XYZ file of C-alpha atoms in Angstrom:
516
model
C -35.937 -1.720 14.933
C -37.429 -4.295 12.581
C -36.661 -2.164 9.935
C -33.148 -2.407 9.999
C -32.589 -5.435 8.297
C -34.417 -3.989 4.826
C -32.173 -0.566 5.030
C -28.984 -2.694 5.242
C -29.684 -4.646 2.197
C -30.875 -2.475 -0.004
C -27.896 -0.907 -1.444
C -27.010 -4.581 -2.140
C -30.269 -5.372 -4.022
C -30.024 -1.973 -6.020
C -26.717 -3.042 -7.187
C -28.143 -7.074 -8.304
C -31.179 -5.031 -9.922
C -28.557 -3.130 -11.760
C -26.700 -6.122 -12.911
C -29.580 -7.849 -13.910
C -31.107 -5.084 -15.885
C -27.811 -4.454 -17.972
C -27.828 -8.270 -18.371
C -30.945 -8.042 -19.587
C -30.479 -5.539 -21.954
C -27.255 -6.983 -23.321
C -29.357 -9.899 -24.214
C -32.248 -7.501 -26.520
C -34.944 -9.096 -23.786
C -37.822 -6.635 -22.678
C -39.029 -6.708 -18.937
C -41.789 -8.639 -20.182
C -40.078 -11.299 -21.960
C -37.553 -11.869 -19.166
C -40.490 -12.117 -16.851
C -42.038 -14.707 -19.212
C -38.765 -16.624 -19.380
C -39.259 -16.783 -15.214
C -42.922 -17.586 -14.927
C -43.125 -14.170 -13.225
C -44.822 -10.714 -13.897
C -43.169 -7.867 -15.778
C -44.043 -5.759 -12.520
C -41.801 -8.116 -10.432
C -39.132 -8.066 -13.005
C -39.604 -4.474 -12.588
C -39.437 -4.281 -8.946
C -36.146 -6.463 -9.157
C -34.461 -4.346 -11.394
C -35.264 -1.115 -8.957
C -34.023 -3.043 -6.071
C -37.395 -3.294 -4.560
C -38.010 -7.012 -4.493
C -36.265 -9.658 -2.220
C -34.913 -12.672 -4.394
C -34.145 -16.355 -3.130
C -31.213 -18.022 -4.461
C -33.039 -19.921 -6.779
C -34.767 -16.676 -8.387
C -31.270 -15.462 -8.675
C -30.067 -18.610 -10.380
C -32.742 -18.597 -12.739
C -32.203 -15.153 -13.856
C -28.560 -16.177 -14.495
C -29.653 -19.395 -16.677
C -32.036 -16.668 -18.628
C -29.287 -13.721 -19.176
C -26.419 -16.095 -19.402
C -25.034 -14.618 -16.689
C -23.712 -15.877 -13.269
C -25.312 -13.572 -10.432
C -24.284 -15.533 -7.211
C -20.726 -15.649 -6.165
C -19.653 -16.432 -2.460
C -16.939 -14.633 -0.733
C -16.049 -12.463 -3.823
C -17.817 -9.808 -5.553
C -16.190 -10.588 -8.887
C -14.306 -8.503 -11.319
C -15.579 -5.364 -12.788
C -16.038 -5.359 -16.806
C -17.037 -2.985 -19.311
C -20.048 -3.518 -22.341
C -19.082 -0.696 -24.983
C -21.664 -0.092 -27.845
C -19.237 1.977 -30.232
C -19.069 3.473 -33.801
C -20.739 6.791 -32.353
C -19.127 10.337 -32.440
C -18.594 11.874 -29.067
C -19.628 15.845 -28.441
C -19.959 17.951 -25.346
C -17.656 19.145 -22.912
C -15.567 17.687 -19.886
C -13.794 18.306 -17.019
C -10.149 16.685 -16.827
C -9.696 15.101 -13.101
C -6.530 16.172 -11.023
C -3.359 14.167 -10.941
C -3.345 10.527 -10.118
C 0.705 10.804 -9.563
C 0.397 14.039 -8.040
C -2.435 12.474 -5.579
C 0.118 9.439 -5.019
C 3.041 11.872 -4.010
C 1.055 13.907 -1.639
C -0.630 11.134 0.108
C 3.247 9.977 0.786
C 4.277 13.550 1.807
C 1.443 14.316 4.538
C 3.552 11.790 6.312
C 5.846 14.776 6.945
C 3.416 16.774 8.256
C 2.327 16.158 12.153
C -0.246 18.960 11.608
C -3.561 18.119 9.854
C -3.397 18.338 5.672
C -6.141 18.588 3.721
C -5.950 17.634 0.142
C -8.799 19.633 -2.240
C -10.333 17.598 -5.435
C -8.595 14.606 -5.025
C -8.809 11.974 -7.451
C -11.111 9.239 -6.063
C -9.254 6.318 -7.641
C -8.200 2.503 -6.744
C -4.593 3.934 -6.303
C -5.579 6.514 -3.771
C -8.255 3.749 -1.756
C -4.926 1.504 -1.251
C -2.735 3.833 0.000
C -5.442 5.013 2.467
C -5.686 1.671 3.258
C -1.998 1.664 3.980
C -2.143 4.990 6.061
C -5.082 3.840 7.976
C -3.122 0.780 9.035
C -0.369 2.360 10.118
C -2.436 4.789 12.388
C -3.134 7.910 10.307
C -6.643 9.014 10.455
C -8.338 10.352 6.895
C -11.620 10.687 5.979
C -13.307 11.911 3.002
C -15.157 15.649 3.630
C -18.668 15.578 3.105
C -20.164 15.607 -0.551
C -16.766 16.320 -1.687
C -13.569 15.247 -3.057
C -11.754 16.819 -0.550
C -9.446 14.360 1.873
C -8.434 15.675 5.492
C -5.325 13.309 7.145
C -4.434 13.635 10.378
C -1.218 11.851 11.684
C -0.758 9.912 15.179
C 1.837 10.791 17.813
C 3.665 7.764 16.421
C 3.022 5.859 13.375
C 2.923 1.905 13.935
C 5.070 0.407 10.915
C 4.702 -3.062 12.536
C 1.289 -3.202 11.699
C 1.330 -2.227 8.140
C -1.433 -3.399 5.462
C 0.971 -5.615 3.508
C -1.334 -6.689 0.878
C -2.452 -2.794 0.121
C 0.989 -1.946 0.264
C 2.039 -4.325 -2.292
C -0.819 -3.318 -4.467
C -0.020 0.211 -4.405
C 3.277 -0.381 -6.221
C 4.581 3.408 -4.447
C 5.354 2.189 -0.973
C 9.098 2.550 -1.896
C 8.127 6.422 -1.649
C 7.220 5.891 2.160
C 11.208 5.934 2.322
C 11.933 9.388 2.180
C 9.155 10.550 4.557
C 9.771 7.911 7.381
C 13.585 7.826 7.431
C 14.110 11.064 9.868
C 11.572 9.790 12.307
C 12.607 5.913 12.364
C 16.069 4.701 12.659
C 14.949 1.554 11.422
C 11.930 -0.111 9.682
C 10.550 -2.481 7.191
C 8.292 -2.052 4.062
C 6.485 -4.605 2.034
C 7.061 -4.713 -1.800
C 5.773 -5.918 -4.411
C 7.202 -9.296 -5.864
C 8.109 -7.862 -9.032
C 10.421 -5.039 -7.700
C 13.506 -6.327 -7.380
C 16.724 -4.505 -5.487
C 18.968 -3.439 -8.130
C 15.983 -2.719 -10.840
C 16.037 0.315 -12.883
C 12.853 1.040 -10.829
C 14.523 0.884 -7.449
C 18.306 1.252 -7.526
C 18.181 5.184 -8.062
C 16.025 5.599 -4.903
C 18.329 3.856 -2.714
C 21.595 5.500 -4.171
C 20.467 9.016 -3.565
C 18.648 8.175 -0.135
C 22.305 7.025 0.746
C 23.063 11.023 1.095
C 20.716 10.711 3.979
C 22.228 7.965 5.794
C 19.808 5.494 4.656
C 20.952 1.835 4.158
C 18.370 -0.757 2.229
C 18.189 -4.404 2.297
C 15.877 -6.670 0.506
C 14.451 -9.679 2.022
C 11.784 -11.985 2.358
C 9.447 -9.633 0.745
C 10.615 -6.169 2.517
C 12.797 -3.761 2.340
C 14.962 -3.595 5.628
C 15.477 0.029 6.146
C 18.022 1.458 8.786
C 19.323 4.951 8.965
C 22.615 6.517 10.264
C 21.834 9.762 11.714
C 25.449 10.893 11.292
C 25.357 10.997 7.644
C 23.931 14.035 5.966
C 24.049 15.477 2.385
C 27.943 17.464 2.150
C 27.403 18.112 -1.601
C 24.961 17.800 -4.004
C 22.843 14.805 -4.798
C 23.137 13.487 -8.320
C 20.077 11.214 -9.451
C 21.330 8.759 -11.856
C 18.082 8.531 -13.437
C 15.693 11.552 -13.912
C 12.896 9.727 -12.596
C 9.551 11.221 -11.403
C 9.588 9.223 -8.415
C 13.136 9.453 -7.432
C 12.772 12.988 -7.215
C 9.987 13.071 -5.279
C 11.558 10.591 -2.660
C 14.557 12.704 -2.617
C 12.515 15.793 -2.329
C 10.747 14.464 0.938
C 13.874 13.397 2.583
C 15.484 16.483 1.940
C 12.159 18.450 3.499
C 12.745 17.255 6.735
C 16.787 17.602 6.546
C 17.681 21.116 8.563
C 20.376 22.338 5.922
C 20.388 22.523 2.267
C 20.040 19.767 -0.491
C 21.187 20.011 -3.760
C 19.398 17.562 -6.317
C 20.982 17.738 -10.000
C 19.273 15.793 -12.556
C 15.868 15.996 -10.919
C 12.692 15.622 -13.203
C 10.830 18.614 -13.624
C 7.716 16.710 -14.686
C 4.208 17.788 -13.451
C 3.440 15.818 -10.161
C 6.971 16.761 -9.070
C 5.893 20.575 -9.396
C 3.011 19.683 -7.475
C 4.794 18.277 -4.671
C 7.252 20.918 -4.756
C 4.172 23.345 -4.258
C 2.904 21.172 -1.386
C 6.264 21.058 0.478
C 6.368 25.034 0.111
C 3.107 25.320 1.876
C 4.572 23.156 4.711
C 7.147 25.882 4.889
C 10.102 24.438 3.239
C 12.112 26.640 0.879
C 12.765 25.302 -2.960
C 14.398 27.059 -5.306
C 14.548 25.559 -9.029
C 11.186 24.402 -9.338
C 10.215 23.465 -12.878
C 14.332 22.712 -14.051
C 16.736 20.059 -13.510
C 18.564 21.441 -10.468
C 16.290 21.810 -7.231
C 17.754 23.301 -4.167
C 15.778 22.588 -0.997
C 16.119 24.201 2.623
C 14.478 21.936 5.202
C 13.072 21.917 8.259
C 13.603 19.605 11.632
C 9.776 19.852 12.451
C 6.844 20.607 10.336
C 3.637 20.716 12.291
C 1.391 22.780 10.511
C -2.345 23.171 9.508
C -2.168 23.246 5.597
C -4.325 22.636 2.544
C -3.629 21.949 -0.996
C -4.913 21.572 -4.308
C -3.307 19.330 -6.724
C -3.103 20.463 -10.467
C -5.340 18.516 -13.335
C -4.187 15.472 -14.767
C -2.080 15.939 -18.212
C -2.573 12.047 -18.763
C -5.790 12.322 -18.721
C -6.020 15.085 -20.966
C -4.338 13.130 -23.580
C -6.551 10.158 -22.866
C -9.444 12.826 -23.723
C -7.882 14.004 -26.928
C -7.148 10.538 -28.002
C -10.883 10.042 -27.475
C -11.901 12.557 -29.778
C -9.196 11.636 -32.646
C -9.963 7.992 -32.970
C -14.058 8.249 -32.748
C -13.186 11.629 -35.111
C -14.919 13.684 -32.818
C -15.563 17.632 -31.858
C -15.206 17.488 -28.037
C -14.264 20.551 -25.637
C -11.883 19.282 -22.689
C -11.403 21.690 -19.946
C -8.628 22.247 -17.542
C -6.137 20.992 -19.769
C -2.492 21.324 -18.094
C -1.032 23.019 -21.250
C 2.722 23.001 -20.140
C 2.806 19.439 -20.035
C 1.157 18.795 -23.001
C 2.528 21.049 -25.591
C 4.959 18.205 -27.333
C 2.033 16.006 -27.759
C -0.103 18.128 -29.263
C 3.119 19.612 -31.429
C 3.632 15.871 -32.704
C -0.515 15.570 -33.048
C -0.252 18.709 -35.387
C 2.219 17.446 -37.212
C -0.296 14.352 -37.940
C -2.727 16.614 -39.089
C -4.214 17.466 -36.022
C -6.375 20.503 -35.955
C -7.792 22.147 -32.493
C -8.667 25.161 -30.754
C -7.674 26.268 -27.527
C -8.613 29.138 -25.065
C -6.573 31.642 -22.851
C -4.900 30.573 -20.323
C -5.862 30.374 -16.432
C -4.266 28.998 -13.607
C -5.486 25.930 -11.392
C -6.346 25.969 -7.977
C -3.095 25.688 -6.658
C -2.148 28.860 -8.205
C 0.538 27.822 -10.313
C -0.093 25.700 -13.479
C -1.380 27.131 -16.560
C -4.738 25.715 -17.823
C -6.445 25.812 -21.547
C -9.638 24.756 -22.836
C -8.904 22.449 -25.574
C -11.655 21.871 -28.799
C -10.693 19.352 -30.826
C -11.655 19.351 -34.565
C -12.625 16.483 -36.609
C -10.774 15.714 -39.656
C -8.170 13.111 -41.332
C -5.109 12.250 -39.917
C -1.495 10.907 -40.988
C 1.581 8.978 -39.814
C 4.452 11.167 -38.525
C 7.429 11.022 -41.124
C 9.582 9.934 -37.807
C 8.965 7.189 -35.114
C 7.030 8.876 -31.819
C 9.451 7.864 -28.557
C 9.338 9.859 -25.224
C 11.343 11.893 -23.479
C 11.909 13.274 -20.078
C 9.721 16.291 -19.091
C 9.488 18.634 -21.113
C 9.707 15.721 -23.632
C 6.706 13.867 -24.823
C 5.443 11.982 -21.268
C 6.063 8.239 -21.483
C 2.566 7.724 -20.039
C 1.338 9.372 -22.977
C 3.154 7.335 -25.773
C 0.675 4.400 -25.710
C -2.048 7.077 -26.887
C -0.151 7.614 -30.116
C -0.354 3.637 -30.982
C -4.091 4.453 -30.957
C -3.989 7.420 -32.920
C -1.597 5.805 -35.443
C -4.466 3.260 -35.963
C -6.688 5.968 -37.193
C -4.015 7.693 -39.228
C -3.367 7.268 -42.905
C 0.495 5.562 -43.302
C 2.810 3.848 -41.063
C 3.379 4.699 -37.345
C 6.589 3.703 -35.299
C 6.226 3.823 -31.525
C 9.202 3.523 -29.710
C 8.686 2.946 -25.959
C 12.443 2.711 -24.950
C 11.607 3.312 -21.011
C 9.285 0.048 -19.786
C 10.166 -3.603 -20.383
C 7.491 -5.308 -22.441
C 4.976 -2.495 -22.310
C 5.057 -2.177 -25.867
C 3.855 -5.673 -26.031
C 0.248 -4.686 -24.967
C -0.237 -2.509 -27.600
C -0.593 -5.691 -29.958
C -4.335 -6.407 -28.150
C -5.171 -3.820 -30.472
C -5.372 -6.406 -33.119
C -8.276 -8.164 -31.426
C -9.991 -5.199 -32.395
C -9.034 -5.141 -36.287
C -5.806 -2.783 -35.905
C -2.491 -3.509 -37.680
C 0.030 -3.694 -35.147
C 3.649 -5.106 -35.887
C 5.925 -5.770 -32.655
C 9.523 -5.431 -33.760
C 10.907 -6.569 -30.177
C 9.749 -5.794 -26.752
C 10.191 -1.708 -27.106
C 9.192 -1.172 -30.594
C 5.778 -1.588 -32.334
C 4.606 -0.467 -36.106
C 1.030 0.326 -36.598
C -0.319 0.598 -39.990
C -3.713 2.885 -40.632
C -6.391 3.642 -41.101
C -8.396 0.471 -39.559
C -11.526 -1.287 -39.890
C -12.442 -2.216 -36.471
C -14.412 -4.995 -35.592
C -16.169 -5.541 -32.182
C -14.284 -8.011 -29.698
C -14.213 -9.384 -26.323
C -10.509 -8.771 -24.751
C -8.966 -8.856 -21.042
C -7.915 -5.698 -19.866
C -4.086 -5.530 -20.443
C -2.149 -5.361 -17.019
C -0.943 -1.821 -17.922
C -3.076 1.302 -16.822
C -2.311 3.229 -20.098
C -2.546 0.223 -22.805
C -5.613 -1.102 -21.053
C -7.064 2.610 -21.662
C -5.874 2.521 -25.261
C -7.942 -0.786 -25.436
C -11.452 0.945 -24.517
C -10.939 4.078 -26.205
C -10.549 1.661 -29.211
C -13.751 0.164 -28.146
C -15.330 3.554 -28.512
C -14.458 3.682 -32.375
C -15.638 0.375 -33.317
C -19.148 -0.812 -34.581
C -21.139 -3.225 -32.675
C -20.476 -4.408 -28.933
C -17.371 -5.171 -27.305
C -16.433 -6.111 -23.916
C -13.243 -5.316 -21.844
C -13.124 -7.741 -18.983
C -11.429 -6.960 -15.720
C -10.809 -3.129 -15.644
C -9.458 -3.064 -12.346
C -6.329 -1.369 -13.430
C -8.109 1.413 -15.190
C -10.309 2.059 -12.402
C -6.430 2.815 -10.717
C -5.876 5.348 -12.343
C -9.337 6.715 -13.246
C -12.286 8.112 -11.537
C -15.751 7.201 -13.274
C -14.388 6.964 -16.794
C -17.128 5.435 -18.169
C -19.766 7.609 -16.624
C -18.053 10.863 -17.786
C -17.269 9.222 -21.501
C -21.103 8.381 -21.377
C -21.660 12.020 -20.939
C -20.031 12.922 -24.333
C -22.497 10.589 -26.017
C -20.629 7.099 -25.343
C -22.476 3.806 -24.367
C -20.247 1.810 -21.757
C -21.760 -0.357 -19.300
C -20.228 -1.201 -16.239
C -20.848 -4.926 -14.918
C -20.126 -7.851 -13.135
C -20.292 -11.621 -13.420
C -21.381 -12.229 -9.898
């Protein structure tokens, strides 16, 4: 019994020791030099950094003064930052992780099933963690199976929607995708929504217009969606989506899965996460025709109660991120498990800019359906494209991959125009590259011109609030000689698992630290 407190504090001491070690290295001090500043022994510093030394608040404050880092805070651990020593070439091989966007859809779709759902090799990212918090708050039991990324999901007899974790729901920005799974079980319910997500905007209205075909009416008031359903209303004709959006298609698919009849969805997105959702729904017994096309015919079930296992496919956006990392550092690396069907346009565009690469024969993802290849980049000069680069619905260039072309344009010879016509203001975040020496001219909220090649310079940059532009800044820092700092990287952790550690395995130097 007397050893219990020591055991419980050990992870905390280890974490603090790691932070002190990283801060000391960043300061350029040896353990002996830090010991001299503190008036203690080198062996004491060794024990501190190994997490084997109890420390008073006074000692923590003295260490903080010596290293110009605040190691003590009250009640909140503080944001996570990255310290990048750049200007080095990468080498080796790296696997593409499974899809973030598929994980989000599958977690929402698990609400359709009264049985046990096991999702294999799921991305363990912050976005998933927030959804798991929401699911737990309404009574769903989830657990990560030992020593794996496999997640087991067991629903309760009845969801307790009144107990929903409002803070977690608002932080996911995907709570609207609960509408489709819930409408058949709950004649009326409320869901919180993020303050920036207003009724009538592009991101919300297509969902509500499509779900009206199932009798769902939604009123946005006081920070919540108030949903009511008229069970007498059923789809009598094809549902034509006003926007070929991924999440809109997924929401209607989930509503159709529990409709005991035939639902036809036109102008559907055939993108990667939608296909993964279709494959999962088929595991549940739902029959779907037209997967991979813009017309889906869904034959749903009134009840779904099956124990199922499913493995989502690999993430084409992460694959593009890793390709961009190779190009910006002029490196040769092998990227394994690339979902080639969903990145072919990007590769064709890069070939037009001078990129060379090798690919393996195709093989199949663990879901048995998605085509994969291993891709090896070949270092060499790049040039700007002759035309602007812009996204299109699949099978066009993916909107989430567009920001990486600004980074590629920064190392290519000439002028590259990036046209992000989908998102308001996201192109503005790409101008953060100027802090690292890039020449980026903002033409309007949707268009930038990037002049290359760039003479990178190290800098400290606050992380943009958008996921893909944030990763663009991180990858630019890999190419930048010297030490750069990217502050408050929560948004990256929302979409990427252990990215710093995985880049380090390729020869990068990316240190995670906190000011606490």
